[in-house]
């Protein structure tokens, strides 16, 4: 059975994040993309537009010296959405992050138009990036 195209978009996004490939990420994002980042930490807010989202993703990589890993374990697909159940791991300033969560993507014309993040322990994510 072939992989659903929404899963391919999400999977390619996680691969590009792991490699720090901003060019590939740019190709996968709609121009008017919005990332919703929950919490109360310094990175928590809505990022609107491709440039803002790419800046956010670059900052994630920089602040974790490239150790941040979003590791999908399974996917659920809907008409214009795909959800990824994943592990969230990283190292930063002597601290470790090892959480689970879900990210929900809205896909339009084969590109990510919106993403919501739902870490299982949002307080640990806030503390990690503080």
mmCIF file of C-alpha atoms in Angstrom:
data_model
loop_
_atom_site.group_PDB
_atom_site.id
_atom_site.type_symbol
_atom_site.label_atom_id
_atom_site.label_comp_id
_atom_site.label_asym_id
_atom_site.label_seq_id
_atom_site.Cartn_x
_atom_site.Cartn_y
_atom_site.Cartn_z
ATOM 1 C CA UNK A 1 0.000 0.000 0.000
ATOM 2 C CA UNK A 2 1.328 3.421 -0.939
ATOM 3 C CA UNK A 3 1.936 6.043 1.731
ATOM 4 C CA UNK A 4 -0.742 8.746 1.922
ATOM 5 C CA UNK A 5 0.555 12.045 0.445
ATOM 6 C CA UNK A 6 -0.175 13.933 3.691
ATOM 7 C CA UNK A 7 2.067 11.487 5.572
ATOM 8 C CA UNK A 8 4.803 12.039 2.988
ATOM 9 C CA UNK A 9 4.636 15.819 3.569
ATOM 10 C CA UNK A 10 4.825 15.404 7.371
ATOM 11 C CA UNK A 11 7.584 12.784 7.169
ATOM 12 C CA UNK A 12 9.653 14.925 4.792
ATOM 13 C CA UNK A 13 9.208 17.846 7.194
ATOM 14 C CA UNK A 14 10.618 15.859 10.123
ATOM 15 C CA UNK A 15 13.523 14.644 7.959
ATOM 16 C CA UNK A 16 14.321 18.217 6.890
ATOM 17 C CA UNK A 17 14.156 19.469 10.495
ATOM 18 C CA UNK A 18 16.578 16.714 11.581
ATOM 19 C CA UNK A 19 19.000 17.702 8.796
ATOM 20 C CA UNK A 20 18.549 21.447 9.293
ATOM 21 C CA UNK A 21 17.540 21.667 5.621
ATOM 22 C CA UNK A 22 15.788 25.044 5.464
ATOM 23 C CA UNK A 23 15.571 24.882 1.663
ATOM 24 C CA UNK A 24 13.535 21.669 1.810
ATOM 25 C CA UNK A 25 11.430 23.070 4.654
ATOM 26 C CA UNK A 26 10.706 26.158 2.578
ATOM 27 C CA UNK A 27 9.479 23.936 -0.251
ATOM 28 C CA UNK A 28 7.132 22.074 2.133
ATOM 29 C CA UNK A 29 5.526 25.200 3.655
ATOM 30 C CA UNK A 30 2.740 27.318 2.189
ATOM 31 C CA UNK A 31 3.608 31.014 1.911
ATOM 32 C CA UNK A 32 0.924 31.900 4.490
ATOM 33 C CA UNK A 33 1.704 29.005 6.855
ATOM 34 C CA UNK A 34 0.933 29.365 10.570
ATOM 35 C CA UNK A 35 2.629 27.367 13.346
ATOM 36 C CA UNK A 36 0.853 27.399 16.712
ATOM 37 C CA UNK A 37 3.400 26.810 19.499
ATOM 38 C CA UNK A 38 1.761 26.341 22.920
ATOM 39 C CA UNK A 39 3.039 27.178 26.354
ATOM 40 C CA UNK A 40 4.421 30.102 28.281
ATOM 41 C CA UNK A 41 8.077 29.820 27.324
ATOM 42 C CA UNK A 42 10.078 32.237 25.187
ATOM 43 C CA UNK A 43 9.265 30.420 21.931
ATOM 44 C CA UNK A 44 5.542 29.939 22.601
ATOM 45 C CA UNK A 45 3.361 31.948 20.215
ATOM 46 C CA UNK A 46 1.895 31.818 16.740
ATOM 47 C CA UNK A 47 4.363 32.129 13.863
ATOM 48 C CA UNK A 48 2.682 33.482 10.720
ATOM 49 C CA UNK A 49 4.252 33.308 7.270
ATOM 50 C CA UNK A 50 7.004 31.181 5.808
ATOM 51 C CA UNK A 51 9.811 33.516 6.923
ATOM 52 C CA UNK A 52 8.627 33.546 10.561
ATOM 53 C CA UNK A 53 8.190 29.750 10.644
ATOM 54 C CA UNK A 54 11.624 29.134 9.098
ATOM 55 C CA UNK A 55 13.126 31.535 11.650
ATOM 56 C CA UNK A 56 11.440 29.627 14.466
ATOM 57 C CA UNK A 57 12.696 26.273 13.149
ATOM 58 C CA UNK A 58 16.223 27.664 12.726
ATOM 59 C CA UNK A 59 16.126 28.957 16.322
ATOM 60 C CA UNK A 60 15.053 25.515 17.569
ATOM 61 C CA UNK A 61 18.071 23.996 15.856
ATOM 62 C CA UNK A 62 20.475 26.685 17.061
ATOM 63 C CA UNK A 63 19.274 26.668 20.667
ATOM 64 C CA UNK A 64 19.679 22.879 20.876
ATOM 65 C CA UNK A 65 22.942 22.824 18.886
ATOM 66 C CA UNK A 66 21.243 20.568 16.367
ATOM 67 C CA UNK A 67 20.184 17.921 18.901
ATOM 68 C CA UNK A 68 16.413 18.450 18.713
ATOM 69 C CA UNK A 69 14.682 15.390 17.274
ATOM 70 C CA UNK A 70 11.007 15.069 16.470
ATOM 71 C CA UNK A 71 10.611 11.318 15.954
ATOM 72 C CA UNK A 72 7.233 10.254 14.546
ATOM 73 C CA UNK A 73 5.913 6.927 15.796
ATOM 74 C CA UNK A 74 2.600 6.859 13.928
ATOM 75 C CA UNK A 75 0.345 8.967 11.751
ATOM 76 C CA UNK A 76 -3.414 9.515 11.498
ATOM 77 C CA UNK A 77 -4.806 10.980 8.280
ATOM 78 C CA UNK A 78 -7.973 12.974 7.569
ATOM 79 C CA UNK A 79 -9.282 14.796 4.514
ATOM 80 C CA UNK A 80 -6.945 17.793 4.779
ATOM 81 C CA UNK A 81 -5.035 16.913 7.955
ATOM 82 C CA UNK A 82 -2.392 14.557 9.247
ATOM 83 C CA UNK A 83 -1.528 14.003 12.904
ATOM 84 C CA UNK A 84 1.840 12.671 13.999
ATOM 85 C CA UNK A 85 2.283 10.952 17.354
ATOM 86 C CA UNK A 86 5.924 11.531 18.194
ATOM 87 C CA UNK A 87 8.838 11.571 20.588
ATOM 88 C CA UNK A 88 10.441 14.932 21.294
ATOM 89 C CA UNK A 89 14.103 14.765 22.319
ATOM 90 C CA UNK A 90 16.919 17.244 22.668
ATOM 91 C CA UNK A 91 19.822 18.600 24.699
ATOM 92 C CA UNK A 92 20.296 22.218 25.721
ATOM 93 C CA UNK A 93 22.654 23.839 28.215
ATOM 94 C CA UNK A 94 23.146 20.571 30.119
ATOM 95 C CA UNK A 95 19.420 19.785 30.186
ATOM 96 C CA UNK A 96 17.644 16.954 28.412
ATOM 97 C CA UNK A 97 14.181 16.873 26.910
ATOM 98 C CA UNK A 98 12.463 13.521 26.456
ATOM 99 C CA UNK A 99 8.741 13.958 25.929
ATOM 100 C CA UNK A 100 5.986 12.643 23.737
ATOM 101 C CA UNK A 101 3.320 14.567 21.939
ATOM 102 C CA UNK A 102 1.277 15.089 18.845
ATOM 103 C CA UNK A 103 1.499 17.554 16.001
ATOM 104 C CA UNK A 104 -1.481 18.225 13.769
ATOM 105 C CA UNK A 105 -0.862 19.555 10.263
ATOM 106 C CA UNK A 106 -3.355 21.053 7.861
ATOM 107 C CA UNK A 107 -2.280 20.330 4.292
ATOM 108 C CA UNK A 108 -3.362 22.404 1.280
ATOM 109 C CA UNK A 109 -2.058 21.890 -2.254
ATOM 110 C CA UNK A 110 0.586 19.466 -0.969
ATOM 111 C CA UNK A 111 2.062 21.971 1.495
ATOM 112 C CA UNK A 112 1.753 22.596 5.212
ATOM 113 C CA UNK A 113 -0.638 25.480 5.751
ATOM 114 C CA UNK A 114 -0.981 25.173 9.527
ATOM 115 C CA UNK A 115 0.522 23.196 12.410
ATOM 116 C CA UNK A 116 -0.554 22.787 16.018
ATOM 117 C CA UNK A 117 1.751 21.211 18.629
ATOM 118 C CA UNK A 118 0.528 19.300 21.669
ATOM 119 C CA UNK A 119 3.389 18.142 23.927
ATOM 120 C CA UNK A 120 2.349 15.634 26.584
ATOM 121 C CA UNK A 121 4.230 17.655 29.220
ATOM 122 C CA UNK A 122 4.151 21.292 28.069
ATOM 123 C CA UNK A 123 5.764 22.443 31.327
ATOM 124 C CA UNK A 124 8.905 20.410 30.626
ATOM 125 C CA UNK A 125 9.102 21.923 27.127
ATOM 126 C CA UNK A 126 8.707 25.450 28.557
ATOM 127 C CA UNK A 127 11.431 24.759 31.124
ATOM 128 C CA UNK A 128 13.735 23.234 28.517
ATOM 129 C CA UNK A 129 13.600 26.331 26.300
ATOM 130 C CA UNK A 130 13.619 28.887 29.183
#
